[in-house]
Coordinates of C-alpha atoms in Angstrom, one line a residue:
X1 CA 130.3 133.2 133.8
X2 CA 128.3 129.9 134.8
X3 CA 125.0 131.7 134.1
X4 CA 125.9 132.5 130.5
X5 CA 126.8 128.8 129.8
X6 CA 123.8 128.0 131.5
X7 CA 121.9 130.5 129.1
X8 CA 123.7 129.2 125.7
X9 CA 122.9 125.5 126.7
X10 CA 119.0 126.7 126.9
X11 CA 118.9 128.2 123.9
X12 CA 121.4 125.4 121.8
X13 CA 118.3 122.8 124.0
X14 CA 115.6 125.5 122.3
X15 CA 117.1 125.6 118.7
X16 CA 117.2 121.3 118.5
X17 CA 113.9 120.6 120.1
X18 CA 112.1 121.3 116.7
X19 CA 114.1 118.1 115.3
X20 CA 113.3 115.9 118.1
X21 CA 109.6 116.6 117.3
X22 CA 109.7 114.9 114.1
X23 CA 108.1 111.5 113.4
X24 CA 111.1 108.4 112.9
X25 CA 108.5 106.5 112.0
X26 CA 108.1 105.9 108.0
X27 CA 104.2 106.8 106.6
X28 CA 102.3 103.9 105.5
X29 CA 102.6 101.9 102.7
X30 CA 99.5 103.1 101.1
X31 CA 99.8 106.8 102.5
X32 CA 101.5 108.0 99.0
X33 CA 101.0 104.8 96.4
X34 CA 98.6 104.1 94.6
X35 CA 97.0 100.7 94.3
X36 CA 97.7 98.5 90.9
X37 CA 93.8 98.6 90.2
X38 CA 92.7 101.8 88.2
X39 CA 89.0 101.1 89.4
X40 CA 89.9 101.1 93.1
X41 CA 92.4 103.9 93.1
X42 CA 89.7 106.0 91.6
X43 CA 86.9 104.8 94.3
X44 CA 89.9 105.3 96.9
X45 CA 90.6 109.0 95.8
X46 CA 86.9 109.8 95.1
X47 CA 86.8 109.0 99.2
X48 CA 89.6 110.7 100.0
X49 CA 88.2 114.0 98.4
X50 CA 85.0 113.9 100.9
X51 CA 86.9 113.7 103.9
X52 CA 88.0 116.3 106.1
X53 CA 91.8 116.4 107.5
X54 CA 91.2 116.7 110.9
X55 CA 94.9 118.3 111.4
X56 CA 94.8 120.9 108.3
X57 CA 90.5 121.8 109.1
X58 CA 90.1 122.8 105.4
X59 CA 92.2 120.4 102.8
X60 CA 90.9 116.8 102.0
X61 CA 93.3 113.8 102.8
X62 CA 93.8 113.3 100.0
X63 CA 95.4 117.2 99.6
X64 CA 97.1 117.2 102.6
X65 CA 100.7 116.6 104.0
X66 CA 99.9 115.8 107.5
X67 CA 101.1 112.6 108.8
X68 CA 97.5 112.0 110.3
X69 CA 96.0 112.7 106.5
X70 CA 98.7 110.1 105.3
X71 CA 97.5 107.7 107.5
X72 CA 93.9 108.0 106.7
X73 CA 94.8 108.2 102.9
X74 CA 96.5 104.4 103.6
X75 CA 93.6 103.3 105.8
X76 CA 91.4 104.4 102.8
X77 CA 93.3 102.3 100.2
X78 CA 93.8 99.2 102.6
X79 CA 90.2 99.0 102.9
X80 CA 89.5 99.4 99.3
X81 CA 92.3 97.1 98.6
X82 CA 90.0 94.1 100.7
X83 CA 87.0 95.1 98.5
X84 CA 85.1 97.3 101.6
X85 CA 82.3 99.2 100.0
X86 CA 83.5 103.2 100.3
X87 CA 80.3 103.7 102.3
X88 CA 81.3 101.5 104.9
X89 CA 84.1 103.0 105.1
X90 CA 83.0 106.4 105.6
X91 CA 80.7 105.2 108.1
X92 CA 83.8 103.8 109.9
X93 CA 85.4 106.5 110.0
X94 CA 82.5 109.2 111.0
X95 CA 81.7 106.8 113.8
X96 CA 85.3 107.4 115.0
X97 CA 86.3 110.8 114.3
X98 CA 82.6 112.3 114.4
X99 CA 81.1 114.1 111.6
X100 CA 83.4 116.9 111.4
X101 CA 85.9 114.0 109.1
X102 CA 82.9 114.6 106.5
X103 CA 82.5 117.8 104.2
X104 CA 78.9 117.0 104.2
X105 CA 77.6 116.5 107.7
X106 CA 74.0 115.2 108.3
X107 CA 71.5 117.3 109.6
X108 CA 70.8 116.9 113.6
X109 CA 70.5 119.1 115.8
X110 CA 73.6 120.2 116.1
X111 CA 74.4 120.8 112.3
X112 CA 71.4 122.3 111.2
X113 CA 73.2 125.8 111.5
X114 CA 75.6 125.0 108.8
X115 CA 72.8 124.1 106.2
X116 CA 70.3 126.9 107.1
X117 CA 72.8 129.8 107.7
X118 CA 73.8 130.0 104.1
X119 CA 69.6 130.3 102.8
X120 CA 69.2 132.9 106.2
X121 CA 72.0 135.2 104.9
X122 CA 70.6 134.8 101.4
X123 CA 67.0 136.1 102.6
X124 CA 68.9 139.0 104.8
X125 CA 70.8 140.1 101.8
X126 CA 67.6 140.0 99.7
X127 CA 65.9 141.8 102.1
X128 CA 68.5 144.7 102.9
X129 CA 68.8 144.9 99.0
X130 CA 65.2 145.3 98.4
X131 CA 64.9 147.9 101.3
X132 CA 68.1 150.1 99.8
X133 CA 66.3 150.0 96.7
X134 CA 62.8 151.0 97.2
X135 CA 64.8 154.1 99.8
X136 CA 66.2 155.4 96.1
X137 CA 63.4 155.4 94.3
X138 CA 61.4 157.4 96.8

């Protein structure tokens, strides 16, 4: 009889852990408000829509829900808030996340697959096309 107790306290310890996981800290202050100035909320979203979240790996932080793109979308504002430049801003944030926070990476060495792949495809496709083609007319 101890070993089913033993069994129901595991799984009661399994079913709460889920709730434990969640943040008690509030987001931000700028995470989901909008700063007063039109002019800088639009500079602050127009960021927000070039960077990657680095949680969700295909929404912006600005479409996200993850507590790490609410932080960034805060960071964003604050800095916008203080009159930083949204190119310095970027720059701050690509030299500590990396280039992956960025939809448009630069080209080095190690990107240069994601801007070429797309035109090598394009000449396969064209290629296999043409060669399908000329095999029906013959």
């Amino acid at each position: 009889m101890p070993r089913a107790g033993g069994e129901f306290l595991a799984a009661l310890l399994l079913c709460i852990a889920p709730a434990a996981a969640q943040p008690v800290t509030p987001p931000a202050h700028y995470a989901n408000v909008q700063l007063a100035d039109p002019a800088k909320e639009a500079s602050a979203r127009a960021l927000m829509e070039t960077l990657r979240c680095l949680v969700c790996q295909g929404q912006s932080i600005a479409d996200s829900d993850a507590d790490m793109a609410a932080d960034m979308r805060a960071l964003v504002r604050q800095r916008i808030e203080r009159g930083e430049k949204p190119a310095s801003i970027r720059d701050w944030l690509v030299s500590r996340y990396g280039d992956y926070v960025t939809y448009d990476p630069p080209l080095s060495g190690l990107t240069w697959p994601l801007w070429f792949a797309p035109i090598l495809l394009l000449a396969i496709g064209a290629w296999i096309a043409r060669s399908s083609f000329r095999r029906k007319v013959r």
